[in-house]
Amino acid sequence: AVVSTQSGHYGRADELFWEESDNIFSDVKNELLEHHQSYVEGEQLNSKTLSNLITQISQFQEDNLGYGNKSDATRIPSRLFYQPKTLAVILGTIYKYRSENNWRKVDFTTSGRMAKHLEILSSIWNTFFEMGVQTRKKILLSEELDEANREKLKARIERGG
């Protein structure tokens, strides 16, 4: 099967790529069942369902965290969506959050849950930090900066993770 990775805007893979990625999804499904079983019980873990969720989170990031947006949240790098272990962590964290908050489903297209969706992204980042998949960046601020700008930058860095 031909796999399409043609971008909608800034690197978001289209839904066909995920729907046609049965090899990736069999590995992801195994990871989910092994490490997140209590959160995915009763879920339809097929390529259509998972591709829909991946496409939604990708689109959410593009619309709300992409170029020109004012949010301080940090996007999940797209390369992590193409590795079965990290993709399973992303999806497992989403299902865990949904279960813990008694949501019937996760829908990243609902604009009224923006703060909750950003919490999910924060949870995913924290899981990656705990696993060592990502490391927190160390940022040095020049001593030449005046105190007002130094404090503004510090606050911005802390909000951005």
JSON list of C-alpha atoms in Angstrom, two decimals:
[
{"chain": "A", "resi": 1, "resn": "ALA", "atom": "CA", "xyz": [0.00, 0.00, 0.00]},
{"chain": "A", "resi": 2, "resn": "VAL", "atom": "CA", "xyz": [1.18, 3.50, -0.77]},
{"chain": "A", "resi": 3, "resn": "VAL", "atom": "CA", "xyz": [1.59, 5.56, 2.37]},
{"chain": "A", "resi": 4, "resn": "SER", "atom": "CA", "xyz": [0.79, 9.22, 2.12]},
{"chain": "A", "resi": 5, "resn": "THR", "atom": "CA", "xyz": [2.66, 11.68, 4.31]},
{"chain": "A", "resi": 6, "resn": "GLN", "atom": "CA", "xyz": [1.58, 14.74, 2.40]},
{"chain": "A", "resi": 7, "resn": "SER", "atom": "CA", "xyz": [1.23, 17.65, 4.75]},
{"chain": "A", "resi": 8, "resn": "GLY", "atom": "CA", "xyz": [-1.95, 19.65, 5.32]},
{"chain": "A", "resi": 9, "resn": "HIS", "atom": "CA", "xyz": [0.01, 22.66, 6.58]},
{"chain": "A", "resi": 10, "resn": "TYR", "atom": "CA", "xyz": [3.11, 22.38, 8.75]},
{"chain": "A", "resi": 11, "resn": "GLY", "atom": "CA", "xyz": [4.06, 18.72, 8.82]},
{"chain": "A", "resi": 12, "resn": "ARG", "atom": "CA", "xyz": [0.80, 17.09, 9.86]},
{"chain": "A", "resi": 13, "resn": "ALA", "atom": "CA", "xyz": [0.47, 13.71, 8.17]},
{"chain": "A", "resi": 14, "resn": "ASP", "atom": "CA", "xyz": [-2.88, 13.02, 6.61]},
{"chain": "A", "resi": 15, "resn": "GLU", "atom": "CA", "xyz": [-5.34, 10.49, 7.98]},
{"chain": "A", "resi": 16, "resn": "LEU", "atom": "CA", "xyz": [-4.70, 8.00, 5.15]},
{"chain": "A", "resi": 17, "resn": "PHE", "atom": "CA", "xyz": [-1.16, 7.46, 6.39]},
{"chain": "A", "resi": 18, "resn": "TRP", "atom": "CA", "xyz": [-2.43, 6.31, 9.79]},
{"chain": "A", "resi": 19, "resn": "GLU", "atom": "CA", "xyz": [-5.30, 4.24, 8.43]},
{"chain": "A", "resi": 20, "resn": "GLU", "atom": "CA", "xyz": [-2.90, 2.34, 6.17]},
{"chain": "A", "resi": 21, "resn": "SER", "atom": "CA", "xyz": [-0.29, 1.79, 8.89]},
{"chain": "A", "resi": 22, "resn": "ASP", "atom": "CA", "xyz": [-1.40, -1.61, 10.17]},
{"chain": "A", "resi": 23, "resn": "ASN", "atom": "CA", "xyz": [2.17, -2.63, 11.08]},
{"chain": "A", "resi": 24, "resn": "ILE", "atom": "CA", "xyz": [2.62, 0.40, 13.31]},
{"chain": "A", "resi": 25, "resn": "PHE", "atom": "CA", "xyz": [-0.79, -0.10, 14.88]},
{"chain": "A", "resi": 26, "resn": "SER", "atom": "CA", "xyz": [-0.26, -3.75, 15.71]},
{"chain": "A", "resi": 27, "resn": "ASP", "atom": "CA", "xyz": [2.85, -2.74, 17.70]},
{"chain": "A", "resi": 28, "resn": "VAL", "atom": "CA", "xyz": [1.02, 0.21, 19.25]},
{"chain": "A", "resi": 29, "resn": "LYS", "atom": "CA", "xyz": [-1.97, -1.94, 20.14]},
{"chain": "A", "resi": 30, "resn": "ASN", "atom": "CA", "xyz": [0.32, -4.49, 21.83]},
{"chain": "A", "resi": 31, "resn": "GLU", "atom": "CA", "xyz": [2.01, -1.69, 23.83]},
{"chain": "A", "resi": 32, "resn": "LEU", "atom": "CA", "xyz": [-1.35, -0.24, 24.84]},
{"chain": "A", "resi": 33, "resn": "LEU", "atom": "CA", "xyz": [-2.65, -3.62, 25.98]},
{"chain": "A", "resi": 34, "resn": "GLU", "atom": "CA", "xyz": [0.57, -4.35, 27.86]},
{"chain": "A", "resi": 35, "resn": "HIS", "atom": "CA", "xyz": [1.08, -1.01, 29.63]},
{"chain": "A", "resi": 36, "resn": "HIS", "atom": "CA", "xyz": [-2.33, 0.71, 29.61]},
{"chain": "A", "resi": 37, "resn": "GLN", "atom": "CA", "xyz": [-4.75, -2.21, 29.72]},
{"chain": "A", "resi": 38, "resn": "SER", "atom": "CA", "xyz": [-7.06, -0.82, 32.40]},
{"chain": "A", "resi": 39, "resn": "TYR", "atom": "CA", "xyz": [-7.54, 2.40, 30.39]},
{"chain": "A", "resi": 40, "resn": "VAL", "atom": "CA", "xyz": [-8.17, 0.82, 27.00]},
{"chain": "A", "resi": 41, "resn": "GLU", "atom": "CA", "xyz": [-10.46, -2.02, 28.07]},
{"chain": "A", "resi": 42, "resn": "GLY", "atom": "CA", "xyz": [-13.55, -2.08, 25.90]},
{"chain": "A", "resi": 43, "resn": "GLU", "atom": "CA", "xyz": [-12.00, 0.27, 23.34]},
{"chain": "A", "resi": 44, "resn": "GLN", "atom": "CA", "xyz": [-11.94, -0.47, 19.65]},
{"chain": "A", "resi": 45, "resn": "LEU", "atom": "CA", "xyz": [-8.20, -0.37, 19.08]},
{"chain": "A", "resi": 46, "resn": "ASN", "atom": "CA", "xyz": [-8.29, -0.55, 15.30]},
{"chain": "A", "resi": 47, "resn": "SER", "atom": "CA", "xyz": [-6.42, 1.58, 12.80]},
{"chain": "A", "resi": 48, "resn": "LYS", "atom": "CA", "xyz": [-9.48, 3.71, 12.00]},
{"chain": "A", "resi": 49, "resn": "THR", "atom": "CA", "xyz": [-10.14, 4.67, 15.65]},
{"chain": "A", "resi": 50, "resn": "LEU", "atom": "CA", "xyz": [-6.49, 5.28, 16.49]},
{"chain": "A", "resi": 51, "resn": "SER", "atom": "CA", "xyz": [-5.84, 7.21, 13.27]},
{"chain": "A", "resi": 52, "resn": "ASN", "atom": "CA", "xyz": [-8.81, 9.45, 14.04]},
{"chain": "A", "resi": 53, "resn": "LEU", "atom": "CA", "xyz": [-7.41, 10.25, 17.50]},
{"chain": "A", "resi": 54, "resn": "ILE", "atom": "CA", "xyz": [-3.90, 10.88, 16.13]},
{"chain": "A", "resi": 55, "resn": "THR", "atom": "CA", "xyz": [-5.27, 13.13, 13.40]},
{"chain": "A", "resi": 56, "resn": "GLN", "atom": "CA", "xyz": [-7.30, 15.08, 15.97]},
{"chain": "A", "resi": 57, "resn": "ILE", "atom": "CA", "xyz": [-4.35, 15.68, 18.30]},
{"chain": "A", "resi": 58, "resn": "SER", "atom": "CA", "xyz": [-2.13, 16.62, 15.35]},
{"chain": "A", "resi": 59, "resn": "GLN", "atom": "CA", "xyz": [-4.74, 19.07, 14.08]},
{"chain": "A", "resi": 60, "resn": "PHE", "atom": "CA", "xyz": [-5.25, 20.46, 17.60]},
{"chain": "A", "resi": 61, "resn": "GLN", "atom": "CA", "xyz": [-1.52, 21.12, 17.89]},
{"chain": "A", "resi": 62, "resn": "GLU", "atom": "CA", "xyz": [-1.40, 22.73, 14.46]},
{"chain": "A", "resi": 63, "resn": "ASP", "atom": "CA", "xyz": [-4.41, 24.96, 15.11]},
{"chain": "A", "resi": 64, "resn": "ASN", "atom": "CA", "xyz": [-3.62, 25.95, 18.69]},
{"chain": "A", "resi": 65, "resn": "LEU", "atom": "CA", "xyz": [0.12, 25.57, 19.14]},
{"chain": "A", "resi": 66, "resn": "GLY", "atom": "CA", "xyz": [1.39, 26.16, 15.65]},
{"chain": "A", "resi": 67, "resn": "TYR", "atom": "CA", "xyz": [2.97, 29.10, 13.94]},
{"chain": "A", "resi": 68, "resn": "GLY", "atom": "CA", "xyz": [1.38, 32.41, 14.86]},
{"chain": "A", "resi": 69, "resn": "ASN", "atom": "CA", "xyz": [-0.50, 31.20, 17.94]},
{"chain": "A", "resi": 70, "resn": "LYS", "atom": "CA", "xyz": [0.07, 32.78, 21.30]},
{"chain": "A", "resi": 71, "resn": "SER", "atom": "CA", "xyz": [-0.10, 29.66, 23.50]},
{"chain": "A", "resi": 72, "resn": "ASP", "atom": "CA", "xyz": [2.85, 28.90, 25.74]},
{"chain": "A", "resi": 73, "resn": "ALA", "atom": "CA", "xyz": [2.30, 25.13, 25.49]},
{"chain": "A", "resi": 74, "resn": "THR", "atom": "CA", "xyz": [4.86, 23.07, 23.61]},
{"chain": "A", "resi": 75, "resn": "ARG", "atom": "CA", "xyz": [3.95, 20.81, 20.71]},
{"chain": "A", "resi": 76, "resn": "ILE", "atom": "CA", "xyz": [4.75, 17.13, 20.77]},
{"chain": "A", "resi": 77, "resn": "PRO", "atom": "CA", "xyz": [7.39, 16.60, 18.04]},
{"chain": "A", "resi": 78, "resn": "SER", "atom": "CA", "xyz": [5.90, 14.80, 15.05]},
{"chain": "A", "resi": 79, "resn": "ARG", "atom": "CA", "xyz": [8.74, 12.25, 15.06]},
{"chain": "A", "resi": 80, "resn": "LEU", "atom": "CA", "xyz": [7.30, 10.81, 18.29]},
{"chain": "A", "resi": 81, "resn": "PHE", "atom": "CA", "xyz": [4.07, 9.93, 16.46]},
{"chain": "A", "resi": 82, "resn": "TYR", "atom": "CA", "xyz": [5.99, 7.60, 14.12]},
{"chain": "A", "resi": 83, "resn": "GLN", "atom": "CA", "xyz": [7.64, 5.45, 16.80]},
{"chain": "A", "resi": 84, "resn": "PRO", "atom": "CA", "xyz": [5.35, 2.70, 18.14]},
{"chain": "A", "resi": 85, "resn": "LYS", "atom": "CA", "xyz": [6.53, 2.99, 21.77]},
{"chain": "A", "resi": 86, "resn": "THR", "atom": "CA", "xyz": [6.14, 6.76, 21.98]},
{"chain": "A", "resi": 87, "resn": "LEU", "atom": "CA", "xyz": [2.89, 6.70, 20.02]},
{"chain": "A", "resi": 88, "resn": "ALA", "atom": "CA", "xyz": [1.56, 4.15, 22.53]},
{"chain": "A", "resi": 89, "resn": "VAL", "atom": "CA", "xyz": [2.58, 6.50, 25.36]},
{"chain": "A", "resi": 90, "resn": "ILE", "atom": "CA", "xyz": [0.75, 9.39, 23.68]},
{"chain": "A", "resi": 91, "resn": "LEU", "atom": "CA", "xyz": [-2.42, 7.35, 23.14]},
{"chain": "A", "resi": 92, "resn": "GLY", "atom": "CA", "xyz": [-2.18, 5.61, 26.53]},
{"chain": "A", "resi": 93, "resn": "THR", "atom": "CA", "xyz": [-1.90, 8.96, 28.30]},
{"chain": "A", "resi": 94, "resn": "ILE", "atom": "CA", "xyz": [-4.94, 10.24, 26.42]},
{"chain": "A", "resi": 95, "resn": "TYR", "atom": "CA", "xyz": [-6.98, 7.16, 27.35]},
{"chain": "A", "resi": 96, "resn": "LYS", "atom": "CA", "xyz": [-5.77, 7.40, 30.96]},
{"chain": "A", "resi": 97, "resn": "TYR", "atom": "CA", "xyz": [-6.81, 11.05, 31.18]},
{"chain": "A", "resi": 98, "resn": "ARG", "atom": "CA", "xyz": [-10.18, 10.24, 29.65]},
{"chain": "A", "resi": 99, "resn": "SER", "atom": "CA", "xyz": [-10.74, 7.44, 32.15]},
{"chain": "A", "resi": 100, "resn": "GLU", "atom": "CA", "xyz": [-9.65, 9.47, 35.19]},
{"chain": "A", "resi": 101, "resn": "ASN", "atom": "CA", "xyz": [-11.93, 12.36, 34.21]},
{"chain": "A", "resi": 102, "resn": "ASN", "atom": "CA", "xyz": [-14.91, 10.13, 33.34]},
{"chain": "A", "resi": 103, "resn": "TRP", "atom": "CA", "xyz": [-15.15, 11.30, 29.75]},
{"chain": "A", "resi": 104, "resn": "ARG", "atom": "CA", "xyz": [-17.09, 9.10, 27.37]},
{"chain": "A", "resi": 105, "resn": "LYS", "atom": "CA", "xyz": [-14.72, 10.00, 24.57]},
{"chain": "A", "resi": 106, "resn": "VAL", "atom": "CA", "xyz": [-11.83, 12.31, 23.81]},
{"chain": "A", "resi": 107, "resn": "ASP", "atom": "CA", "xyz": [-12.56, 14.86, 21.16]},
{"chain": "A", "resi": 108, "resn": "PHE", "atom": "CA", "xyz": [-9.81, 17.36, 20.40]},
{"chain": "A", "resi": 109, "resn": "THR", "atom": "CA", "xyz": [-12.15, 19.26, 18.09]},
{"chain": "A", "resi": 110, "resn": "THR", "atom": "CA", "xyz": [-14.23, 20.54, 21.05]},
{"chain": "A", "resi": 111, "resn": "SER", "atom": "CA", "xyz": [-13.06, 24.08, 21.61]},
{"chain": "A", "resi": 112, "resn": "GLY", "atom": "CA", "xyz": [-14.70, 24.29, 25.05]},
{"chain": "A", "resi": 113, "resn": "ARG", "atom": "CA", "xyz": [-12.15, 21.86, 26.47]},
{"chain": "A", "resi": 114, "resn": "MET", "atom": "CA", "xyz": [-9.03, 23.76, 25.43]},
{"chain": "A", "resi": 115, "resn": "ALA", "atom": "CA", "xyz": [-7.62, 23.86, 28.98]},
{"chain": "A", "resi": 116, "resn": "LYS", "atom": "CA", "xyz": [-8.23, 20.12, 29.42]},
{"chain": "A", "resi": 117, "resn": "HIS", "atom": "CA", "xyz": [-6.57, 19.35, 26.10]},
{"chain": "A", "resi": 118, "resn": "LEU", "atom": "CA", "xyz": [-3.53, 21.36, 27.15]},
{"chain": "A", "resi": 119, "resn": "GLU", "atom": "CA", "xyz": [-3.49, 19.36, 30.41]},
{"chain": "A", "resi": 120, "resn": "ILE", "atom": "CA", "xyz": [-3.39, 16.17, 28.36]},
{"chain": "A", "resi": 121, "resn": "LEU", "atom": "CA", "xyz": [-0.41, 17.49, 26.39]},
{"chain": "A", "resi": 122, "resn": "SER", "atom": "CA", "xyz": [1.30, 18.42, 29.65]},
{"chain": "A", "resi": 123, "resn": "SER", "atom": "CA", "xyz": [0.69, 14.89, 30.97]},
{"chain": "A", "resi": 124, "resn": "ILE", "atom": "CA", "xyz": [2.20, 13.42, 27.81]},
{"chain": "A", "resi": 125, "resn": "TRP", "atom": "CA", "xyz": [5.28, 15.64, 28.18]},
{"chain": "A", "resi": 126, "resn": "ASN", "atom": "CA", "xyz": [5.66, 14.68, 31.86]},
{"chain": "A", "resi": 127, "resn": "THR", "atom": "CA", "xyz": [5.49, 10.99, 30.93]},
{"chain": "A", "resi": 128, "resn": "PHE", "atom": "CA", "xyz": [8.17, 11.50, 28.28]},
{"chain": "A", "resi": 129, "resn": "PHE", "atom": "CA", "xyz": [10.39, 13.29, 30.82]},
{"chain": "A", "resi": 130, "resn": "GLU", "atom": "CA", "xyz": [9.90, 10.45, 33.35]},
{"chain": "A", "resi": 131, "resn": "MET", "atom": "CA", "xyz": [10.76, 7.85, 30.70]},
{"chain": "A", "resi": 132, "resn": "GLY", "atom": "CA", "xyz": [13.79, 9.78, 29.50]},
{"chain": "A", "resi": 133, "resn": "VAL", "atom": "CA", "xyz": [12.40, 10.01, 25.97]},
{"chain": "A", "resi": 134, "resn": "GLN", "atom": "CA", "xyz": [12.69, 13.80, 26.18]},
{"chain": "A", "resi": 135, "resn": "THR", "atom": "CA", "xyz": [14.90, 15.88, 28.43]},
{"chain": "A", "resi": 136, "resn": "ARG", "atom": "CA", "xyz": [14.24, 19.29, 29.82]},
{"chain": "A", "resi": 137, "resn": "LYS", "atom": "CA", "xyz": [16.27, 21.92, 28.06]},
{"chain": "A", "resi": 138, "resn": "LYS", "atom": "CA", "xyz": [18.77, 23.95, 30.06]},
{"chain": "A", "resi": 139, "resn": "ILE", "atom": "CA", "xyz": [18.66, 27.61, 29.18]},
{"chain": "A", "resi": 140, "resn": "LEU", "atom": "CA", "xyz": [21.32, 30.11, 30.19]},
{"chain": "A", "resi": 141, "resn": "LEU", "atom": "CA", "xyz": [20.35, 33.75, 30.38]},
{"chain": "A", "resi": 142, "resn": "SER", "atom": "CA", "xyz": [23.03, 36.32, 29.80]},
{"chain": "A", "resi": 143, "resn": "GLU", "atom": "CA", "xyz": [24.08, 38.33, 32.80]},
{"chain": "A", "resi": 144, "resn": "GLU", "atom": "CA", "xyz": [23.88, 41.39, 30.57]},
{"chain": "A", "resi": 145, "resn": "LEU", "atom": "CA", "xyz": [20.07, 41.22, 30.60]},
{"chain": "A", "resi": 146, "resn": "ASP", "atom": "CA", "xyz": [18.37, 43.78, 32.78]},
{"chain": "A", "resi": 147, "resn": "GLU", "atom": "CA", "xyz": [16.28, 42.41, 35.67]},
{"chain": "A", "resi": 148, "resn": "ALA", "atom": "CA", "xyz": [12.88, 43.17, 34.09]},
{"chain": "A", "resi": 149, "resn": "ASN", "atom": "CA", "xyz": [13.68, 41.30, 30.86]},
{"chain": "A", "resi": 150, "resn": "ARG", "atom": "CA", "xyz": [15.33, 38.48, 32.82]},
{"chain": "A", "resi": 151, "resn": "GLU", "atom": "CA", "xyz": [12.15, 37.93, 34.87]},
{"chain": "A", "resi": 152, "resn": "LYS", "atom": "CA", "xyz": [9.94, 38.09, 31.77]},
{"chain": "A", "resi": 153, "resn": "LEU", "atom": "CA", "xyz": [12.10, 35.48, 30.04]},
{"chain": "A", "resi": 154, "resn": "LYS", "atom": "CA", "xyz": [12.19, 33.24, 33.12]},
{"chain": "A", "resi": 155, "resn": "ALA", "atom": "CA", "xyz": [8.40, 33.32, 33.37]},
{"chain": "A", "resi": 156, "resn": "ARG", "atom": "CA", "xyz": [8.01, 32.55, 29.68]},
{"chain": "A", "resi": 157, "resn": "ILE", "atom": "CA", "xyz": [10.48, 29.64, 29.89]},
{"chain": "A", "resi": 158, "resn": "GLU", "atom": "CA", "xyz": [8.71, 28.17, 32.91]},
{"chain": "A", "resi": 159, "resn": "ARG", "atom": "CA", "xyz": [5.28, 28.39, 31.23]},
{"chain": "A", "resi": 160, "resn": "GLY", "atom": "CA", "xyz": [6.62, 26.78, 28.07]},
{"chain": "A", "resi": 161, "resn": "GLY", "atom": "CA", "xyz": [8.07, 23.83, 29.94]}
]
